[in-house]
Short mmCIF file of C-alpha atoms and ligand atoms in Angstrom, two decimals:
data_model
loop_
_atom_site.label_atom_id
_atom_site.label_comp_id
_atom_site.label_asym_id
_atom_site.label_seq_id
_atom_site.Cartn_x
_atom_site.Cartn_y
_atom_site.Cartn_z
CA MET A 1 -17.45 4.12 16.54
CA ALA A 2 -19.61 0.89 16.58
CA ALA A 3 -19.28 -1.63 13.77
CA SER A 4 -22.12 -1.61 11.40
CA ALA A 5 -24.42 -4.67 11.78
CA ASP A 6 -23.57 -7.16 9.20
CA PRO A 7 -26.68 -8.97 7.90
CA ARG A 8 -24.49 -12.02 7.18
CA ALA A 9 -23.33 -12.37 10.86
CA THR A 10 -24.98 -15.73 11.19
CA GLU A 11 -23.51 -17.10 7.95
CA ARG A 12 -20.26 -19.06 8.58
CA ILE A 13 -17.36 -20.08 6.51
CA VAL A 14 -15.29 -22.95 7.87
CA ILE A 15 -11.62 -23.36 6.60
CA GLU A 16 -9.83 -26.58 8.05
CA ASN A 17 -6.84 -28.95 7.51
CA CYS A 18 -4.49 -25.95 6.79
CA SER A 19 -1.27 -24.41 8.34
CA ILE A 20 -1.94 -21.11 9.90
CA ALA A 21 0.35 -18.21 10.58
CA THR A 22 -1.75 -15.88 12.77
CA VAL A 23 0.80 -12.99 13.01
CA ASP A 24 -0.76 -12.28 16.35
CA ALA A 25 1.48 -10.74 19.19
CA HIS A 26 3.24 -13.99 19.81
CA ASP A 27 3.53 -15.12 16.20
CA THR A 28 1.06 -18.13 16.94
CA GLU A 29 1.16 -20.72 14.26
CA TYR A 30 -0.65 -24.10 13.82
CA ALA A 31 0.58 -26.87 11.57
CA SER A 32 -2.87 -28.11 11.16
CA GLY A 33 -5.71 -25.68 12.16
CA HIS A 34 -9.00 -24.12 11.34
CA VAL A 35 -10.42 -20.60 11.01
CA VAL A 36 -14.22 -19.88 11.37
CA VAL A 37 -15.51 -16.81 9.61
CA ALA A 38 -18.90 -15.35 10.76
CA GLY A 39 -20.28 -12.62 8.65
CA ASN A 40 -17.41 -10.14 8.10
CA ARG A 41 -15.51 -11.25 11.10
CA ILE A 42 -13.22 -13.96 12.25
CA GLU A 43 -14.97 -16.07 15.01
CA SER A 44 -12.34 -18.36 15.98
CA VAL A 45 -8.85 -19.64 15.05
CA GLY A 46 -7.03 -22.68 16.37
CA ALA A 47 -5.55 -26.05 16.22
CA GLY A 48 -7.25 -29.07 14.78
CA SER A 49 -10.77 -29.06 13.30
CA ALA A 50 -13.30 -26.35 13.74
CA PRO A 51 -15.70 -26.87 16.81
CA ASP A 52 -18.54 -29.26 16.13
CA GLY A 53 -22.26 -28.25 15.67
CA LEU A 54 -21.72 -24.75 14.21
CA ALA A 55 -24.81 -23.40 12.77
CA GLY A 56 -25.21 -21.46 9.37
CA VAL A 57 -22.23 -22.89 7.76
CA VAL A 58 -22.67 -21.88 3.97
CA ARG A 59 -19.24 -23.12 3.05
CA ARG A 60 -16.60 -25.65 4.30
CA VAL A 61 -13.04 -25.39 2.66
CA ASP A 62 -10.63 -28.15 2.91
CA GLY A 63 -7.23 -26.36 3.24
CA THR A 64 -4.86 -29.32 2.82
CA GLY A 65 -1.61 -28.38 1.36
CA HIS A 66 -2.31 -24.47 2.21
CA LEU A 67 -1.00 -21.87 4.51
CA VAL A 68 -3.54 -19.39 5.69
CA THR A 69 -2.22 -15.96 6.56
CA PRO A 70 -3.95 -12.53 7.12
CA GLY A 71 -4.61 -10.73 3.97
CA LEU A 72 -1.71 -8.58 2.67
CA VAL A 73 -1.74 -4.82 3.40
CA ASN A 74 -0.33 -2.30 0.69
CA THR A 75 0.88 0.80 2.22
CA HIS A 76 2.19 2.80 -0.86
CA HIS A 77 1.28 2.89 -4.49
CA HIS A 78 0.22 5.06 -7.32
CA PHE A 79 -2.44 3.41 -9.34
CA TYR A 80 -2.17 5.82 -12.40
CA GLN A 81 1.27 4.66 -13.16
CA TRP A 82 -0.07 1.30 -14.40
CA ILE A 83 -0.64 3.00 -17.88
CA THR A 84 3.00 4.30 -18.01
CA ARG A 85 5.01 1.21 -17.01
CA GLY A 86 8.44 0.51 -18.74
CA LEU A 87 9.42 3.98 -19.33
CA ALA A 88 12.51 5.77 -18.13
CA THR A 89 13.84 2.36 -17.12
CA ASP A 90 17.58 3.50 -16.38
CA HIS A 91 16.80 6.69 -14.31
CA ASN A 92 17.23 8.07 -10.76
CA LEU A 93 14.32 9.34 -9.14
CA PHE A 94 14.57 13.11 -10.08
CA ASP A 95 15.36 12.25 -13.77
CA TRP A 96 12.59 9.68 -13.85
CA LEU A 97 10.00 12.06 -12.63
CA VAL A 98 11.14 15.00 -14.87
CA ALA A 99 10.88 12.42 -17.85
CA LEU A 100 7.29 11.29 -16.74
CA TYR A 101 5.59 14.32 -15.39
CA PRO A 102 4.54 15.75 -18.86
CA THR A 103 2.66 12.41 -19.70
CA TRP A 104 1.21 12.05 -16.14
CA ALA A 105 -0.19 15.67 -16.53
CA ARG A 106 -2.39 14.30 -19.28
CA ILE A 107 -4.46 11.76 -17.54
CA ASP A 108 -8.27 11.90 -17.28
CA GLU A 109 -11.04 10.02 -15.63
CA PRO A 110 -11.17 7.01 -17.82
CA MET A 111 -7.59 6.50 -17.67
CA ALA A 112 -7.55 6.80 -13.86
CA ARG A 113 -10.33 4.12 -13.73
CA ALA A 114 -8.58 1.67 -16.09
CA ALA A 115 -5.13 2.23 -14.19
CA ALA A 116 -6.81 1.70 -10.73
CA GLN A 117 -8.51 -1.47 -11.99
CA GLY A 118 -5.15 -2.87 -13.33
CA SER A 119 -3.31 -1.97 -10.18
CA LEU A 120 -5.96 -3.36 -7.80
CA ALA A 121 -6.39 -6.64 -9.89
CA MET A 122 -2.85 -7.34 -9.89
CA MET A 123 -2.44 -6.92 -6.20
CA ALA A 124 -5.76 -8.71 -5.24
CA ARG A 125 -4.71 -11.71 -7.40
CA GLY A 126 -1.51 -11.91 -5.22
CA GLY A 127 -3.26 -11.88 -1.77
CA VAL A 128 -3.68 -8.09 -1.04
CA THR A 129 -6.89 -7.51 0.79
CA THR A 130 -6.16 -3.72 1.89
CA ALA A 131 -4.87 -1.40 -0.84
CA MET A 132 -4.04 2.09 -0.94
CA ASP A 133 -3.40 4.77 -3.45
CA HIS A 134 -1.40 7.84 -3.24
CA HIS A 135 -2.85 10.01 -6.08
CA TYR A 136 -1.45 13.40 -6.48
CA VAL A 137 -1.89 14.28 -10.27
CA TYR A 138 -5.16 16.14 -10.78
CA PRO A 139 -4.90 18.04 -14.16
CA ARG A 140 -7.56 20.79 -14.74
CA GLY A 141 -10.75 19.46 -16.16
CA SER A 142 -9.81 15.84 -15.92
CA GLY A 143 -12.93 14.66 -14.19
CA ASP A 144 -13.58 12.94 -10.84
CA LEU A 145 -10.25 11.08 -10.56
CA SER A 146 -10.81 10.34 -6.80
CA GLY A 147 -14.16 8.99 -7.59
CA ALA A 148 -13.08 6.75 -10.34
CA ILE A 149 -10.22 5.15 -8.22
CA ILE A 150 -12.51 4.61 -5.08
CA GLY A 151 -15.14 3.11 -7.43
CA ALA A 152 -12.70 0.60 -8.90
CA ALA A 153 -11.89 -0.57 -5.39
CA ARG A 154 -15.45 -0.79 -4.26
CA ASP A 155 -16.38 -2.86 -7.40
CA MET A 156 -13.50 -5.23 -6.85
CA GLY A 157 -14.37 -5.69 -3.05
CA ILE A 158 -10.86 -4.48 -1.76
CA ARG A 159 -10.56 -2.55 1.51
CA PHE A 160 -9.07 0.79 0.59
CA THR A 161 -7.41 3.97 1.60
CA LEU A 162 -7.23 6.88 -0.94
CA ALA A 163 -4.35 9.10 0.05
CA ARG A 164 -5.53 12.40 -1.62
CA GLY A 165 -2.19 13.79 -2.85
CA SER A 166 -1.41 17.10 -4.20
CA MET A 167 1.36 19.26 -5.62
CA ASP A 168 1.76 22.96 -5.49
CA ARG A 169 5.38 23.65 -5.60
CA SER A 170 6.32 23.86 -9.43
CA GLU A 171 9.62 24.80 -11.29
CA LYS A 172 8.70 28.61 -10.93
CA ASP A 173 8.81 28.17 -7.14
CA GLY A 174 11.85 25.92 -7.04
CA GLY A 175 10.09 22.69 -7.01
CA LEU A 176 10.72 19.81 -9.45
CA PRO A 177 7.16 19.40 -11.39
CA PRO A 178 6.27 21.68 -14.29
CA ASP A 179 4.09 24.43 -13.78
CA PHE A 180 1.16 22.86 -15.49
CA ALA A 181 1.11 19.79 -13.37
CA VAL A 182 0.42 21.48 -10.03
CA GLU A 183 -2.72 22.67 -8.11
CA THR A 184 -3.11 25.83 -6.12
CA LEU A 185 -2.56 25.60 -2.28
CA ASP A 186 -6.22 26.59 -1.67
CA GLY A 187 -7.42 24.28 -4.55
CA ALA A 188 -5.61 21.27 -3.20
CA LEU A 189 -6.95 21.86 0.42
CA ALA A 190 -10.46 22.31 -0.67
CA ALA A 191 -10.51 19.39 -2.96
CA THR A 192 -8.95 17.12 -0.24
CA GLU A 193 -11.49 18.15 2.27
CA ALA A 194 -14.23 17.57 -0.17
CA THR A 195 -12.86 14.04 -0.84
CA ILE A 196 -12.99 13.53 2.84
CA ASP A 197 -16.57 14.65 3.14
CA ALA A 198 -17.74 12.57 0.25
CA HIS A 199 -15.88 9.21 0.88
CA HIS A 200 -14.09 8.80 4.32
CA ASP A 201 -15.60 5.97 6.57
CA ALA A 202 -14.46 6.11 10.03
CA SER A 203 -16.22 2.97 11.26
CA SER A 204 -14.25 -0.05 12.46
CA ASP A 205 -15.13 -2.19 9.43
CA ALA A 206 -14.78 0.56 6.77
CA MET A 207 -14.16 -0.34 3.33
CA THR A 208 -12.96 3.34 2.29
CA ARG A 209 -10.85 5.60 4.16
CA ILE A 210 -9.28 8.83 3.06
CA ALA A 211 -5.77 10.31 4.08
CA VAL A 212 -4.19 13.76 3.35
CA ALA A 213 -1.29 13.33 1.41
CA PRO A 214 0.83 16.14 -0.09
CA CYS A 215 3.31 14.53 -2.53
CA SER A 216 6.93 15.31 -1.31
CA PRO A 217 9.18 18.03 0.04
CA PHE A 218 10.22 18.99 -3.60
CA SER A 219 6.83 19.11 -5.02
CA VAL A 220 4.73 20.87 -2.37
CA SER A 221 4.93 24.10 -0.44
CA THR A 222 5.68 24.40 3.36
CA GLU A 223 2.36 25.93 3.66
CA LEU A 224 0.54 22.99 2.07
CA LEU A 225 2.32 20.70 4.47
CA ARG A 226 1.43 22.85 7.57
CA GLN A 227 -2.12 23.40 6.52
CA GLY A 228 -2.51 19.83 5.11
CA ALA A 229 -1.45 18.55 8.66
CA GLU A 230 -3.90 20.86 10.38
CA LEU A 231 -6.78 19.78 7.96
CA ALA A 232 -5.99 16.06 8.60
CA ARG A 233 -6.25 16.54 12.40
CA ARG A 234 -9.29 18.71 12.43
CA ARG A 235 -11.02 15.89 10.41
CA GLY A 236 -9.41 12.84 12.26
CA VAL A 237 -7.85 11.32 9.20
CA ARG A 238 -4.28 10.18 8.64
CA LEU A 239 -1.41 11.89 6.97
CA HIS A 240 0.88 10.28 4.29
CA THR A 241 3.75 11.55 2.10
CA HIS A 242 7.24 10.60 0.52
CA GLY A 243 9.96 11.17 2.77
CA SER A 244 13.89 10.77 2.75
CA GLU A 245 13.88 8.77 -0.51
CA THR A 246 17.16 9.92 -2.13
CA VAL A 247 20.32 11.87 -1.56
CA GLU A 248 18.94 14.41 -3.95
CA GLU A 249 16.07 15.08 -1.83
CA GLU A 250 18.24 15.41 1.27
CA GLN A 251 20.34 17.97 -0.56
CA PHE A 252 17.22 19.91 -1.84
CA CYS A 253 15.84 20.17 1.72
CA LYS A 254 19.34 21.41 3.01
CA GLU A 255 19.51 23.95 0.42
CA LEU A 256 15.93 25.35 0.66
CA PHE A 257 14.92 24.79 4.10
CA GLY A 258 18.44 24.62 5.94
CA MET A 259 17.69 21.09 7.37
CA GLY A 260 17.28 17.48 6.54
CA PRO A 261 13.78 15.97 5.49
CA THR A 262 12.92 14.56 8.92
CA ASP A 263 13.76 17.89 10.66
CA TYR A 264 11.66 19.77 8.08
CA PHE A 265 8.75 17.24 8.48
CA GLU A 266 8.80 17.82 12.30
CA SER A 267 8.81 21.56 11.80
CA THR A 268 5.81 21.40 9.74
CA GLY A 269 3.82 19.11 11.86
CA TRP A 270 4.40 15.82 10.04
CA LEU A 271 5.78 13.55 12.73
CA GLY A 272 3.23 11.61 14.79
CA ASP A 273 1.37 8.45 15.08
CA ASP A 274 -1.02 9.39 12.51
CA VAL A 275 1.58 9.85 9.93
CA TRP A 276 3.11 7.17 7.58
CA MET A 277 5.80 8.07 5.04
CA ALA A 278 6.92 6.15 1.96
CA HIS A 279 10.65 5.14 1.58
CA CYS A 280 12.78 6.63 4.48
CA VAL A 281 15.83 5.31 2.93
CA HIS A 282 18.22 8.14 3.99
CA MET A 283 17.68 8.12 7.77
CA ASN A 284 20.32 8.70 10.43
CA ASP A 285 20.23 7.44 13.85
CA SER A 286 18.43 10.67 15.01
CA ASP A 287 15.88 10.49 12.34
CA ILE A 288 15.02 7.07 13.30
CA ALA A 289 14.79 7.86 17.02
CA ALA A 290 12.39 10.78 16.04
CA PHE A 291 10.25 8.29 14.11
CA ALA A 292 10.22 5.92 17.01
CA ARG A 293 9.53 8.73 19.66
CA THR A 294 6.69 9.93 17.59
CA GLY A 295 5.24 6.67 16.27
CA THR A 296 5.61 7.72 12.66
CA GLY A 297 5.13 4.90 10.31
CA VAL A 298 7.27 3.67 7.25
CA ALA A 299 6.10 2.31 3.96
CA HIS A 300 9.11 0.26 2.83
CA CYS A 301 9.44 -0.17 -0.91
CA PRO A 302 12.37 -2.33 -1.46
CA SER A 303 11.74 -3.02 -5.38
CA SER A 304 10.88 0.69 -6.19
CA ASN A 305 14.10 1.76 -4.08
CA ALA A 306 16.19 -0.87 -6.09
CA ARG A 307 14.78 0.14 -9.70
CA LEU A 308 15.52 3.95 -8.88
CA ALA A 309 18.81 3.09 -7.30
CA ALA A 310 17.55 5.17 -4.20
CA GLY A 311 19.38 2.96 -1.64
CA ILE A 312 18.47 0.48 1.13
CA ALA A 313 16.22 1.56 4.07
CA ARG A 314 17.42 0.74 7.39
CA VAL A 315 14.42 -1.59 8.22
CA PRO A 316 16.13 -3.73 10.89
CA ASP A 317 17.24 -0.51 12.65
CA MET A 318 13.68 0.90 12.50
CA LEU A 319 12.08 -2.28 13.81
CA ALA A 320 14.64 -2.55 16.73
CA ALA A 321 13.80 1.18 17.62
CA GLY A 322 10.04 0.44 17.59
CA VAL A 323 9.00 2.29 14.39
CA PRO A 324 5.86 0.95 12.68
CA VAL A 325 6.95 -0.42 9.31
CA GLY A 326 4.76 -1.94 6.42
CA LEU A 327 5.39 -2.88 2.79
CA GLY A 328 4.61 -0.84 -0.31
CA VAL A 329 4.52 -1.99 -4.09
CA ASP A 330 4.99 1.91 -4.86
CA GLY A 331 3.90 3.05 -8.24
CA THR A 332 4.30 0.55 -11.13
CA ALA A 333 6.28 3.15 -13.12
CA SER A 334 9.03 2.19 -10.69
CA ASN A 335 8.04 -1.33 -9.92
CA GLU A 336 6.47 -2.90 -13.24
CA SER A 337 5.30 -5.97 -11.45
CA GLY A 338 2.79 -4.38 -9.35
CA GLU A 339 2.76 -7.26 -6.82
CA LEU A 340 3.05 -7.20 -3.12
CA HIS A 341 3.71 -10.85 -2.33
CA THR A 342 7.03 -10.71 -4.16
CA GLU A 343 8.09 -7.54 -1.91
CA LEU A 344 8.19 -9.94 1.20
CA ARG A 345 10.93 -11.78 -0.46
CA ASN A 346 12.48 -8.54 -1.69
CA ALA A 347 12.31 -7.03 1.58
CA LEU A 348 14.18 -9.91 3.15
CA LEU A 349 16.79 -10.00 0.59
CA ILE A 350 17.52 -6.40 0.21
CA ASN A 351 17.91 -6.02 3.90
CA ARG A 352 20.49 -8.96 4.09
CA LEU A 353 22.82 -7.15 1.35
CA GLY A 354 26.26 -6.17 2.79
CA ALA A 355 28.66 -8.06 5.10
CA ARG A 356 27.37 -10.14 8.06
CA ARG A 357 23.66 -9.29 7.62
CA GLU A 358 22.30 -12.90 7.42
CA LYS A 359 20.06 -12.16 10.61
CA ALA A 360 19.01 -8.71 9.43
CA LEU A 361 15.49 -9.72 8.67
CA ASN A 362 13.77 -13.23 8.77
CA ALA A 363 10.69 -14.81 6.98
CA ARG A 364 8.43 -14.07 10.02
CA GLN A 365 9.45 -10.63 10.27
CA ALA A 366 8.95 -10.09 6.49
CA LEU A 367 5.39 -11.64 6.71
CA ARG A 368 4.63 -9.37 9.72
CA LEU A 369 5.70 -6.28 7.48
CA GLY A 370 3.41 -7.26 4.84
CA THR A 371 0.34 -7.91 7.13
CA TYR A 372 0.22 -6.48 10.63
CA GLY A 373 3.01 -3.88 10.09
CA GLY A 374 0.92 -2.48 7.13
CA ALA A 375 -2.17 -2.42 9.34
CA GLN A 376 -0.41 -0.47 11.92
CA VAL A 377 0.92 2.24 9.61
CA LEU A 378 -2.60 2.51 8.19
CA GLY A 379 -4.02 3.01 11.83
CA ARG A 380 -5.97 -0.24 11.47
CA ALA A 381 -3.89 -2.58 13.69
CA GLY A 382 -7.08 -3.20 15.98
CA GLU A 383 -9.19 -4.31 12.83
CA ILE A 384 -6.97 -6.08 10.35
CA GLY A 385 -3.45 -7.58 9.94
CA SER A 386 -3.62 -10.66 12.13
CA LEU A 387 -5.91 -13.69 12.53
CA GLU A 388 -7.69 -13.24 15.78
CA ALA A 389 -11.22 -13.74 16.93
CA GLY A 390 -13.25 -10.38 16.54
CA LYS A 391 -10.96 -9.08 13.81
CA LEU A 392 -12.30 -8.44 10.29
CA ALA A 393 -12.15 -11.43 7.92
CA ASP A 394 -9.49 -10.49 5.52
CA LEU A 395 -7.36 -13.63 4.73
CA VAL A 396 -5.53 -15.74 2.22
CA LEU A 397 -5.10 -19.31 1.43
CA TRP A 398 -1.79 -19.71 -0.24
CA LYS A 399 -1.26 -23.05 -2.28
CA LEU A 400 2.03 -24.67 -1.29
CA ASP A 401 1.56 -28.23 -2.33
CA THR A 402 2.74 -27.91 -6.07
CA LEU A 403 6.14 -27.83 -7.82
CA ALA A 404 7.30 -24.28 -6.68
CA HIS A 405 6.81 -24.90 -3.00
CA ALA A 406 6.03 -28.62 -1.98
CA SER A 407 9.75 -29.51 -0.94
CA ILE A 408 10.29 -26.42 1.06
CA ALA A 409 10.49 -27.34 4.71
CA ASP A 410 8.31 -24.93 6.39
CA PRO A 411 5.23 -23.02 5.08
CA VAL A 412 6.04 -19.54 6.17
CA THR A 413 9.64 -20.01 4.74
CA ALA A 414 8.02 -21.31 1.39
CA LEU A 415 5.88 -18.28 1.18
CA VAL A 416 8.42 -15.66 1.75
CA PHE A 417 11.79 -17.30 0.22
CA GLY A 418 10.08 -19.26 -2.58
CA ALA A 419 8.49 -18.18 -5.65
CA ALA A 420 5.20 -16.08 -5.60
CA ALA A 421 2.51 -18.67 -4.37
CA PRO A 422 -0.77 -18.96 -6.15
CA VAL A 423 -3.94 -17.80 -4.02
CA THR A 424 -6.48 -20.57 -3.81
CA LEU A 425 -8.91 -18.28 -2.05
CA SER A 426 -8.88 -14.77 -0.50
CA LEU A 427 -11.59 -13.17 1.64
CA VAL A 428 -12.13 -9.43 2.10
CA ASN A 429 -14.59 -8.52 4.71
CA GLY A 430 -15.74 -12.15 4.73
CA ARG A 431 -16.46 -12.31 1.04
CA PRO A 432 -14.52 -14.15 -1.61
CA VAL A 433 -12.44 -11.83 -3.95
CA VAL A 434 -9.96 -14.58 -5.35
CA GLU A 435 -10.87 -18.35 -6.16
CA ASP A 436 -8.32 -20.70 -7.67
CA ASN A 437 -5.86 -17.83 -8.58
CA HIS A 438 -8.47 -15.68 -10.46
CA LEU A 439 -10.50 -12.76 -9.32
CA ILE A 440 -14.24 -13.47 -9.16
CA THR A 441 -15.58 -9.98 -8.57
CA VAL A 442 -14.23 -8.37 -11.80
CA ASP A 443 -13.41 -9.57 -15.45
CA GLU A 444 -9.43 -9.72 -15.71
CA ASP A 445 -9.41 -9.90 -19.46
CA ALA A 446 -11.72 -6.82 -19.83
CA ILE A 447 -9.50 -4.99 -17.30
CA ALA A 448 -6.20 -5.99 -19.33
CA ARG A 449 -7.79 -4.61 -22.56
CA ALA A 450 -8.94 -1.28 -20.94
CA THR A 451 -5.44 -0.66 -19.43
CA ARG A 452 -3.90 -1.41 -22.85
CA ASP A 453 -6.26 0.89 -24.60
CA GLU A 454 -5.81 3.70 -22.08
CA ALA A 455 -1.93 3.40 -22.10
CA ARG A 456 -2.03 3.84 -25.65
CA ARG A 457 -4.42 6.78 -25.61
CA LEU A 458 -2.36 8.48 -23.04
CA ALA A 459 0.80 7.82 -25.18
CA THR A 460 -0.78 9.34 -28.10
CA ILE A 461 -2.19 12.39 -26.28
CA ALA A 462 1.29 13.00 -24.64
CA ALA A 463 3.22 12.54 -27.91
CA GLY A 464 0.91 15.31 -29.45
CA ALA A 465 1.41 17.62 -26.48
ZN1 ZN B 501 5.73 6.77 -4.24
#
């Protein structure tokens, strides 16, 4: 589909005197270079100063002391959990879910809006330019939760995929969620299709996309997986779910379906180059080969996997096999920081755990996971994820000349191995979202107050349930 005409196409922003990591196919880097943005697209990237005589320059940025990278792409999250952080802190996945389902089942539209604003603000301030939310809790009578979440991303100016989740396998059907927390099969499918109708934008510079996203093998029926896959393919949208997160999930699948999670997904139509799955921790060689053969993507969530003691995903093996891999914050009830830039570092460190794994993952691979890899698993590698002429202008200027980073030899190493770097400027679709480490599109303090108030309201309601 053709890109929509951008009335700002003749307005240029010029960024110069900065280090640049393009994350293109050759990992091209410039020790001192320039980026020219025209409207919502990158016009040129290269060494030295920007070309002379550019017309329509509305802003010129001196990037001295900075590294410019593509904006970070988050590939797995649950925004609503922003208002249930810090609970069940010493639990494994299944115990943690059972502890939290009753509270989550009480969320309503104002809570979903505030939690989305909090989640998005935290990520955007840390260099995320494309976010996603896997939302799967839709209590009856709770209002337009999807609309509230999408509105929060639109107001902040963040590129966004809502993975419209669902659950229809409750305790009475052998599932994990309580009966009151699930939708019906038909209700979930109809609501998912209505969300595609209302919000999905297939154009190349889309700010909002929708994916079909039943929650997990232990919370959805086989029929919801099958019909969900058919719906997604009929409508040309992507498919997302959780897969192979814990040993308990593997055991659940073997007991109920007589096979492991990857074989079960394959039997329900859930492997393919239009599918990406969160976690994929417990994958054997044949599972990884199946993902590589089908082009199925992975959202690697190292902090959440550590928080819930789920295990270590075999990311180096996946990359060697050719599996597309991006990074995910995961919900902030299992990763209280809610930041993606720290996941670059955690991905690198966690994948080096164990004997003789010093070459398991390097800094440039970690940066690629958080940018181009994320774009790949969201099906947008032709549009975002690297700094190349013609791509959408989603980029970040990381400040690396202060105490935390100034003495680290190389800028990409500083960004990945060092402390979380401040963001001097981020552009999404060519528009500034962060300036001098603060969001300029929304009021951070107002969001902080709203999230605190909604977290208290939810806790009060849940306590009275
Ligand atoms: Zn998750």
